[in-house]
Amino acid sequence: MTHFLEHVVFKGTRRRDALQIALAIESVGGHLDAFTGREVTCLNARVLEEHIDLAVDVLADLALQPRLDPVEIEREKSVIAEEIHNYEDSPDDRVHDLFAEVVWQGHPLGNRILGTVDSVMGFTREAIAAYHARCYTAPNILVSVAGRFDWGRVVALVAEKFADAPAGSPIRAIEASPNGRGVVHQVKDLAQLYLCIGSAGLPHEHPDRYALVLLSTLLGGGMSSRLFQRVREQEGLAYSVYTYADSYRDAGLFCASMSVQPIHGRRAVQLTLDEFGRAAEERIPDAELASAKAQLKGNLLLGLESTTNQMTRLARSEIYTGRYVPADELIASVDRITAEDVRRVARELLSRDRLSLVALGAQSEKVFEPSDLVPGAVA
């Protein structure tokens, strides 16, 4: 419903219809967009400084005054249903949601952001309006601004345009369990077998979060990473090989992902387990650690050249930390990480009893099962 509501607010507000919403920003050369993640919805506009009054006005209109027209709601159900069908035909996206379902068993974090066709078709105007009234309140709204602007002017604009935000209450989420794990193979007639191997990760404010991000960089952060070199360059099994470490308020996810021919699936899994084991047991060479740190810091600093990235980083910093975290502080946090920190995190998160495996695609001889997570099971 969160995702559905993000769509419906663009279908009209009490002051603008859908075309007027689009023209308001595009007619001055700006860009209007939105996305829904696992913990937030972001409505965002990018405009020249001279049009910031208009951008704040349009965003406040979308957030606080959606018309929620019943006709538009019914029409948008069909649009979202098509988006879901398209998603089902995108195995490189679907496998990651399957992995989240396994790791966060029974928790809303493991639910699909898009929902299902049945759930979307069951939405009513009354339920959507009630959900909007509960979530889009002053304690739950954050305005993040990046680029060239006058601070006092923006504060005054936000105070004026968002003055009607209901008092409401902060959203209280159900605490996520860190114990979800399993092996799932969803058999589907695909040319490639899509794989996710990993475990529950770390919350955003965990002291070891950057050690985990550094571990992810070392294992699958680029062409020089261990998994890319082993699985693609040495064995030639996959075109795309990467890892990621997602962090949320009270939970996280670490995943190594790749797609291979079904006949190479078990070999790819075992190579991944081998690299997990090496990271946990062997000392990381100083040069490799320094290279991973330089890559991580470089990505951070280069990201600051984008106002959109700055806007997102400012928002995440406020949501999870409650304060602005300067780039210098983040870089210092990365510099303090030792090889032993990374190895300790690898031992804790990548141990055999924490790992999950999700496969999406055809089976070679048999479907994957728990025994496939035993290192050395396949030569």
Coordinates of N, CA and C in Angstrom, one line a residue, residues 189-366:
D189 N 11.6 -21.9 -15.9 CA 12.2 -22.2 -17.2 C 12.9 -20.9 -17.7
L190 N 14.2 -20.8 -17.3 CA 15.0 -19.7 -17.6 C 16.3 -20.2 -18.2
A191 N 16.9 -19.4 -19.1 CA 18.2 -19.8 -19.6 C 19.3 -19.7 -18.6
Q192 N 19.2 -18.8 -17.6 CA 20.2 -18.6 -16.6 C 19.6 -19.0 -15.2
L193 N 20.5 -19.4 -14.3 CA 20.2 -19.7 -13.0 C 20.7 -18.5 -12.1
Y194 N 19.7 -17.8 -11.4 CA 20.1 -16.6 -10.6 C 20.3 -17.0 -9.2
L195 N 21.4 -16.6 -8.6 CA 21.8 -17.0 -7.3 C 21.9 -15.9 -6.3
C196 N 21.5 -16.1 -5.1 CA 21.9 -15.2 -4.0 C 22.4 -16.0 -2.8
I197 N 23.5 -15.7 -2.3 CA 24.1 -16.4 -1.1 C 24.5 -15.4 -0.1
G198 N 24.0 -15.5 1.1 CA 24.4 -14.5 2.1 C 23.7 -14.8 3.4
S199 N 23.5 -13.7 4.2 CA 22.9 -13.8 5.5 C 22.3 -12.5 6.0
A200 N 21.7 -12.5 7.1 CA 21.2 -11.2 7.7 C 22.5 -10.4 8.0
G201 N 22.4 -9.1 7.8 CA 23.5 -8.2 7.9 C 23.5 -7.4 9.2
L202 N 23.8 -6.1 9.1 CA 23.9 -5.3 10.3 C 23.0 -4.0 10.2
P203 N 22.4 -3.6 11.3 CA 21.6 -2.3 11.2 C 22.5 -1.1 10.9
H204 N 21.9 0.0 10.5 CA 22.6 1.1 10.0 C 23.6 1.7 11.1
E205 N 23.2 1.6 12.3 CA 24.0 2.2 13.4 C 24.9 1.2 14.1
H206 N 25.0 0.0 13.6 CA 25.9 -1.0 14.3 C 27.3 -0.5 14.1
P207 N 28.1 -0.6 15.2 CA 29.5 -0.2 15.1 C 30.3 -0.9 14.0
D208 N 29.9 -2.1 13.6 CA 30.7 -2.8 12.6 C 30.1 -2.7 11.2
R209 N 29.2 -1.7 11.0 CA 28.6 -1.6 9.7 C 29.6 -1.3 8.6
Y210 N 30.5 -0.4 8.8 CA 31.5 -0.1 7.8 C 32.5 -1.2 7.6
A211 N 32.8 -2.0 8.6 CA 33.6 -3.2 8.4 C 32.9 -4.1 7.4
L212 N 31.6 -4.2 7.6 CA 30.8 -5.1 6.7 C 30.8 -4.5 5.2
V213 N 30.7 -3.2 5.1 CA 30.7 -2.6 3.8 C 32.1 -2.8 3.1
L214 N 33.1 -2.7 4.0 CA 34.5 -3.0 3.4 C 34.6 -4.5 3.0
L215 N 34.0 -5.4 3.8 CA 34.1 -6.8 3.4 C 33.3 -7.0 2.1
S216 N 32.2 -6.3 1.9 CA 31.5 -6.4 0.7 C 32.3 -5.9 -0.5
T217 N 33.0 -4.8 -0.3 CA 33.8 -4.2 -1.3 C 34.9 -5.2 -1.7
L218 N 35.5 -5.8 -0.7 CA 36.6 -6.8 -0.9 C 36.1 -8.0 -1.7
L219 N 35.0 -8.5 -1.3 CA 34.5 -9.7 -1.9 C 33.8 -9.5 -3.3
G220 N 33.1 -8.4 -3.5 CA 32.4 -8.3 -4.7 C 32.1 -6.9 -5.1
G221 N 33.0 -6.0 -4.8 CA 32.8 -4.5 -5.0 C 33.2 -4.0 -6.4
G222 N 33.8 -4.9 -7.2 CA 34.2 -4.4 -8.5 C 35.0 -5.4 -9.3
M223 N 35.6 -5.1 -10.4 CA 36.3 -6.0 -11.2 C 37.6 -6.6 -10.5
S224 N 38.1 -5.9 -9.5 CA 39.3 -6.4 -8.8 C 38.9 -7.3 -7.6
S225 N 37.6 -7.4 -7.3 CA 37.2 -8.1 -6.1 C 37.4 -9.6 -6.2
R226 N 37.4 -10.3 -5.1 CA 37.8 -11.7 -5.0 C 36.8 -12.5 -5.8
L227 N 35.5 -12.3 -5.6 CA 34.5 -13.1 -6.3 C 34.5 -12.9 -7.8
F228 N 34.6 -11.6 -8.2 CA 34.7 -11.3 -9.6 C 35.9 -12.0 -10.3
Q229 N 37.0 -11.9 -9.6 CA 38.2 -12.6 -10.2 C 38.1 -14.1 -10.2
R230 N 37.5 -14.7 -9.1 CA 37.5 -16.1 -9.0 C 36.4 -16.7 -10.0
V231 N 35.2 -16.2 -9.8 CA 34.0 -16.7 -10.6 C 34.0 -16.4 -12.0
R232 N 34.4 -15.1 -12.4 CA 34.3 -14.7 -13.8 C 35.7 -14.8 -14.5
E233 N 36.7 -14.2 -13.9 CA 38.0 -14.2 -14.6 C 38.7 -15.5 -14.6
Q234 N 38.7 -16.2 -13.5 CA 39.4 -17.5 -13.5 C 38.6 -18.7 -14.0
E235 N 37.3 -18.7 -13.6 CA 36.5 -19.9 -14.0 C 35.6 -19.6 -15.2
G236 N 35.3 -18.4 -15.5 CA 34.5 -18.0 -16.6 C 33.0 -18.5 -16.5
L237 N 32.5 -18.5 -15.3 CA 31.2 -19.0 -15.0 C 30.0 -18.0 -15.1
A238 N 30.4 -16.7 -14.9 CA 29.3 -15.7 -14.9 C 29.8 -14.4 -15.5
Y239 N 28.8 -13.6 -16.0 CA 29.1 -12.3 -16.6 C 29.1 -11.3 -15.5
S240 N 28.1 -11.3 -14.6 CA 27.9 -10.3 -13.5 C 28.1 -11.1 -12.2
V241 N 29.0 -10.6 -11.3 CA 29.2 -11.1 -10.0 C 29.4 -9.9 -9.1
Y242 N 28.6 -9.8 -8.0 CA 28.7 -8.7 -7.1 C 28.2 -9.0 -5.7
T243 N 28.5 -8.2 -4.8 CA 27.9 -8.3 -3.4 C 27.4 -7.0 -3.0
Y244 N 26.5 -7.0 -2.0 CA 26.0 -5.7 -1.4 C 25.7 -5.9 0.1
A245 N 25.7 -4.8 0.8 CA 25.4 -4.9 2.2 C 24.4 -3.8 2.5
D246 N 23.1 -4.1 2.6 CA 22.0 -3.2 2.9 C 21.8 -3.0 4.4
S247 N 21.6 -1.8 4.9 CA 21.3 -1.6 6.3 C 20.1 -0.8 6.5
Y248 N 19.3 -1.2 7.5 CA 18.1 -0.5 7.8 C 18.1 -0.1 9.3
R249 N 17.0 0.3 9.8 CA 16.9 0.8 11.2 C 17.3 -0.2 12.2
D250 N 16.8 -1.5 12.1 CA 17.1 -2.5 13.1 C 17.5 -3.8 12.4
A251 N 17.9 -3.8 11.2 CA 18.2 -5.0 10.5 C 19.1 -4.7 9.3
G252 N 19.6 -5.8 8.7 CA 20.5 -5.6 7.5 C 20.5 -6.9 6.7
L253 N 21.2 -6.8 5.6 CA 21.3 -7.9 4.6 C 22.6 -7.9 3.9
F254 N 23.3 -9.1 3.9 CA 24.5 -9.2 3.1 C 24.3 -10.3 2.0
C255 N 24.6 -10.0 0.8 CA 24.3 -10.9 -0.3 C 25.4 -10.9 -1.4
A256 N 25.8 -12.1 -1.8 CA 26.6 -12.3 -3.0 C 25.6 -12.8 -4.1
S257 N 25.7 -12.2 -5.3 CA 24.7 -12.5 -6.3 C 25.4 -12.7 -7.7
M258 N 24.9 -13.6 -8.5 CA 25.4 -13.9 -9.8 C 24.4 -14.7 -10.6
S259 N 24.6 -14.7 -11.9 CA 23.7 -15.6 -12.7 C 24.6 -16.5 -13.6
V260 N 24.3 -17.8 -13.7 CA 25.2 -18.7 -14.4 C 24.3 -19.7 -15.1
Q261 N 24.9 -20.5 -16.0 CA 24.1 -21.6 -16.6 C 23.8 -22.6 -15.5
P262 N 22.6 -23.2 -15.6 CA 22.2 -24.1 -14.5 C 23.2 -25.2 -14.2
I263 N 23.9 -25.7 -15.2 CA 24.9 -26.7 -15.0 C 26.1 -26.3 -14.1
H264 N 26.3 -25.0 -14.1 CA 27.4 -24.4 -13.3 C 27.0 -23.9 -11.9
G265 N 25.7 -24.1 -11.6 CA 25.2 -23.5 -10.3 C 25.9 -23.9 -9.1
R266 N 26.1 -25.2 -8.9 CA 26.7 -25.7 -7.7 C 28.2 -25.3 -7.6
R267 N 28.8 -25.3 -8.7 CA 30.2 -24.9 -8.7 C 30.3 -23.4 -8.3
A268 N 29.4 -22.6 -8.8 CA 29.5 -21.2 -8.5 C 29.2 -21.0 -7.0
V269 N 28.3 -21.7 -6.4 CA 28.0 -21.6 -5.0 C 29.2 -22.0 -4.2
Q270 N 29.9 -23.1 -4.5 CA 31.0 -23.6 -3.8 C 32.2 -22.6 -3.9
L271 N 32.4 -22.0 -5.0 CA 33.4 -21.0 -5.2 C 33.1 -19.8 -4.3
T272 N 31.9 -19.4 -4.2 CA 31.5 -18.3 -3.3 C 31.7 -18.7 -1.8
L273 N 31.4 -19.9 -1.4 CA 31.6 -20.4 -0.1 C 33.1 -20.4 0.2
D274 N 33.9 -20.8 -0.8 CA 35.4 -20.8 -0.6 C 35.9 -19.4 -0.2
E275 N 35.4 -18.4 -1.0 CA 35.8 -17.0 -0.8 C 35.3 -16.5 0.6
F276 N 34.1 -16.9 1.0 CA 33.6 -16.5 2.3 C 34.5 -17.1 3.4
G277 N 34.9 -18.3 3.2 CA 35.8 -19.0 4.2 C 37.2 -18.3 4.2
R278 N 37.7 -18.0 3.1 CA 39.0 -17.3 3.0 C 38.9 -15.9 3.8
A279 N 37.9 -15.2 3.6 CA 37.7 -13.9 4.2 C 37.6 -14.1 5.7
A280 N 37.0 -15.2 6.2 CA 36.8 -15.4 7.6 C 38.1 -15.9 8.3
E281 N 38.9 -16.7 7.6 CA 40.0 -17.4 8.2 C 41.4 -16.9 7.9
E282 N 41.6 -16.3 6.7 CA 42.9 -15.9 6.3 C 43.1 -14.4 6.6
R283 N 44.3 -14.0 6.9 CA 44.6 -12.6 7.1 C 44.5 -11.8 5.7
I284 N 43.9 -10.7 5.8 CA 43.7 -9.9 4.5 C 45.0 -9.1 4.3
P285 N 45.7 -9.3 3.2 CA 46.9 -8.5 2.9 C 46.7 -7.0 3.0
D286 N 47.7 -6.3 3.5 CA 47.6 -4.9 3.7 C 47.3 -4.2 2.4
A287 N 47.9 -4.5 1.3 CA 47.7 -3.9 0.0 C 46.2 -4.0 -0.4
E288 N 45.7 -5.2 -0.2 CA 44.3 -5.4 -0.6 C 43.3 -4.6 0.2
L289 N 43.6 -4.6 1.5 CA 42.7 -3.8 2.4 C 42.8 -2.3 2.1
A290 N 44.0 -1.8 1.8 CA 44.2 -0.4 1.4 C 43.4 -0.1 0.1
S291 N 43.5 -1.0 -0.8 CA 42.8 -0.8 -2.1 C 41.3 -0.8 -1.9
A292 N 40.7 -1.7 -1.1 CA 39.3 -1.7 -0.8 C 38.9 -0.4 -0.1
K293 N 39.7 0.1 0.9 CA 39.4 1.3 1.5 C 39.4 2.5 0.6
A294 N 40.3 2.5 -0.3 CA 40.4 3.6 -1.3 C 39.2 3.6 -2.2
Q295 N 38.8 2.4 -2.6 CA 37.6 2.3 -3.5 C 36.4 2.8 -2.8
L296 N 36.2 2.4 -1.5 CA 35.0 2.8 -0.7 C 35.0 4.3 -0.5
K297 N 36.1 4.9 -0.2 CA 36.2 6.3 0.1 C 36.0 7.1 -1.2
G298 N 36.6 6.6 -2.3 CA 36.4 7.2 -3.6 C 35.0 7.3 -4.0
N299 N 34.3 6.2 -3.9 CA 32.9 6.1 -4.2 C 32.0 7.1 -3.4
L300 N 32.4 7.3 -2.1 CA 31.7 8.2 -1.2 C 31.9 9.6 -1.7
L301 N 33.1 10.0 -2.0 CA 33.5 11.4 -2.4 C 32.9 11.7 -3.8
L302 N 33.0 10.8 -4.7 CA 32.5 11.0 -6.0 C 31.0 11.1 -6.0
G303 N 30.3 10.4 -5.1 CA 28.9 10.5 -4.9 C 28.4 11.9 -4.5
L304 N 29.3 12.6 -3.8 CA 29.0 14.0 -3.3 C 28.8 15.0 -4.5
E305 N 29.3 14.6 -5.7 CA 29.2 15.5 -6.8 C 27.8 15.5 -7.4
S306 N 26.9 14.6 -7.0 CA 25.5 14.5 -7.4 C 24.6 15.1 -6.3
T307 N 23.8 16.1 -6.7 CA 22.9 16.7 -5.7 C 21.9 15.6 -5.2
T308 N 21.5 14.8 -6.1 CA 20.5 13.7 -5.8 C 21.1 12.8 -4.7
N309 N 22.4 12.4 -4.9 CA 23.0 11.5 -3.9 C 23.2 12.3 -2.6
Q310 N 23.5 13.6 -2.6 CA 23.7 14.3 -1.4 C 22.3 14.4 -0.7
M311 N 21.3 14.6 -1.4 CA 19.9 14.7 -0.8 C 19.6 13.4 -0.1
T312 N 19.9 12.3 -0.8 CA 19.6 11.0 -0.2 C 20.5 10.7 1.1
R313 N 21.8 11.1 1.0 CA 22.7 10.8 2.1 C 22.3 11.7 3.3
L314 N 21.9 12.9 3.1 CA 21.4 13.8 4.2 C 20.2 13.2 4.8
A315 N 19.3 12.7 4.0 CA 18.1 12.1 4.6 C 18.4 10.8 5.4
R316 N 19.2 10.0 4.9 CA 19.5 8.7 5.6 C 20.3 9.0 6.9
S317 N 21.1 10.0 6.8 CA 21.9 10.4 8.0 C 20.9 10.9 9.1
E318 N 19.9 11.7 8.8 CA 19.0 12.2 9.7 C 18.1 11.1 10.2
I319 N 17.6 10.2 9.3 CA 16.7 9.2 9.7 C 17.3 8.2 10.7
Y320 N 18.5 7.8 10.4 CA 19.2 6.7 11.1 C 20.1 7.2 12.3
T321 N 20.6 8.4 12.1 CA 21.6 8.9 13.1 C 21.0 10.0 13.9
G322 N 20.1 10.7 13.3 CA 19.5 11.8 14.1 C 20.4 13.1 14.0
R323 N 21.4 13.1 13.1 CA 22.2 14.3 12.9 C 22.9 14.2 11.6
Y324 N 23.5 15.3 11.2 CA 24.3 15.4 10.0 C 25.7 14.8 10.2
V325 N 26.0 13.8 9.4 CA 27.3 13.1 9.5 C 28.2 13.6 8.4
P326 N 29.2 14.4 8.6 CA 30.1 14.9 7.6 C 30.8 13.8 6.9
A327 N 31.2 14.0 5.6 CA 32.0 13.0 4.9 C 33.3 12.7 5.5
D328 N 33.9 13.7 6.1 CA 35.2 13.5 6.8 C 35.1 12.5 7.9
E329 N 33.9 12.5 8.6 CA 33.7 11.6 9.7 C 33.5 10.2 9.2
L330 N 32.8 10.0 8.1 CA 32.7 8.7 7.5 C 34.0 8.2 7.0
I331 N 34.8 9.0 6.4 CA 36.1 8.6 5.9 C 37.0 8.2 7.0
A332 N 37.0 8.9 8.1 CA 37.7 8.5 9.3 C 37.3 7.2 9.9
S333 N 36.0 6.9 9.8 CA 35.5 5.6 10.3 C 36.0 4.5 9.4
V334 N 36.1 4.7 8.1 CA 36.6 3.7 7.2 C 38.1 3.5 7.5
D335 N 38.9 4.6 7.7 CA 40.3 4.5 7.9 C 40.6 3.7 9.2
R336 N 39.7 3.7 10.2 CA 40.0 3.1 11.5 C 39.8 1.5 11.4
I337 N 39.2 1.1 10.3 CA 38.9 -0.4 10.2 C 40.2 -1.1 10.0
T338 N 40.4 -2.2 10.7 CA 41.6 -3.1 10.6 C 41.2 -4.3 9.9
A339 N 42.2 -5.0 9.4 CA 42.0 -6.3 8.7 C 41.3 -7.3 9.7
E340 N 41.7 -7.2 11.0 CA 41.0 -8.1 11.9 C 39.6 -7.8 12.1
D341 N 39.2 -6.5 12.0 CA 37.8 -6.1 12.1 C 37.0 -6.8 11.0
V342 N 37.5 -6.7 9.8 CA 36.9 -7.3 8.6 C 36.8 -8.8 8.7
R343 N 37.8 -9.5 9.2 CA 37.8 -10.9 9.3 C 36.9 -11.3 10.4
R344 N 36.8 -10.6 11.5 CA 35.9 -10.9 12.6 C 34.4 -10.8 12.1
V345 N 34.1 -9.8 11.4 CA 32.7 -9.7 10.8 C 32.4 -10.8 9.9
A346 N 33.4 -11.2 9.0 CA 33.2 -12.3 8.1 C 32.9 -13.6 8.9
R347 N 33.7 -13.8 10.0 CA 33.4 -15.0 10.8 C 32.1 -15.0 11.4
E348 N 31.6 -13.9 11.8 CA 30.3 -13.8 12.5 C 29.1 -13.9 11.5
L349 N 29.2 -13.3 10.4 CA 28.1 -13.2 9.5 C 28.1 -14.3 8.4
L350 N 29.2 -14.8 8.1 CA 29.3 -15.7 7.0 C 29.6 -17.2 7.4
S351 N 29.3 -17.4 8.7 CA 29.4 -18.8 9.2 C 28.4 -19.7 8.6
R352 N 28.6 -21.0 8.5 CA 27.7 -21.9 7.9 C 26.3 -21.9 8.5
D353 N 26.2 -21.7 9.8 CA 24.9 -21.7 10.4 C 24.1 -20.5 10.2
R354 N 24.6 -19.5 9.5 CA 23.9 -18.2 9.3 C 23.5 -18.0 7.8
L355 N 24.1 -18.8 6.9 CA 23.9 -18.6 5.5 C 22.6 -19.0 5.0
S356 N 22.1 -18.3 4.0 CA 21.0 -18.7 3.2 C 21.3 -18.7 1.7
L357 N 20.6 -19.5 1.0 CA 20.8 -19.7 -0.5 C 19.5 -19.6 -1.2
V358 N 19.4 -18.8 -2.2 CA 18.2 -18.7 -3.0 C 18.6 -18.9 -4.5
A359 N 17.9 -19.8 -5.2 CA 18.2 -20.0 -6.6 C 16.9 -19.8 -7.3
L360 N 16.9 -19.2 -8.5 CA 15.8 -19.0 -9.3 C 16.2 -19.4 -10.7
G361 N 15.5 -20.4 -11.2 CA 15.8 -20.9 -12.6 C 15.7 -22.4 -12.7
A362 N 16.2 -22.9 -13.8 CA 16.1 -24.3 -14.1 C 17.0 -25.1 -13.2
Q363 N 16.7 -26.4 -12.9 CA 17.6 -27.2 -12.1 C 18.5 -28.0 -13.1
S364 N 19.7 -28.3 -12.7 CA 20.6 -29.1 -13.5 C 20.3 -30.6 -13.3
E365 N 20.6 -31.1 -12.1 CA 20.3 -32.5 -11.8 C 19.2 -32.6 -10.7
K366 N 19.3 -31.7 -9.7 CA 18.3 -31.7 -8.7 C 18.3 -30.3 -8.1

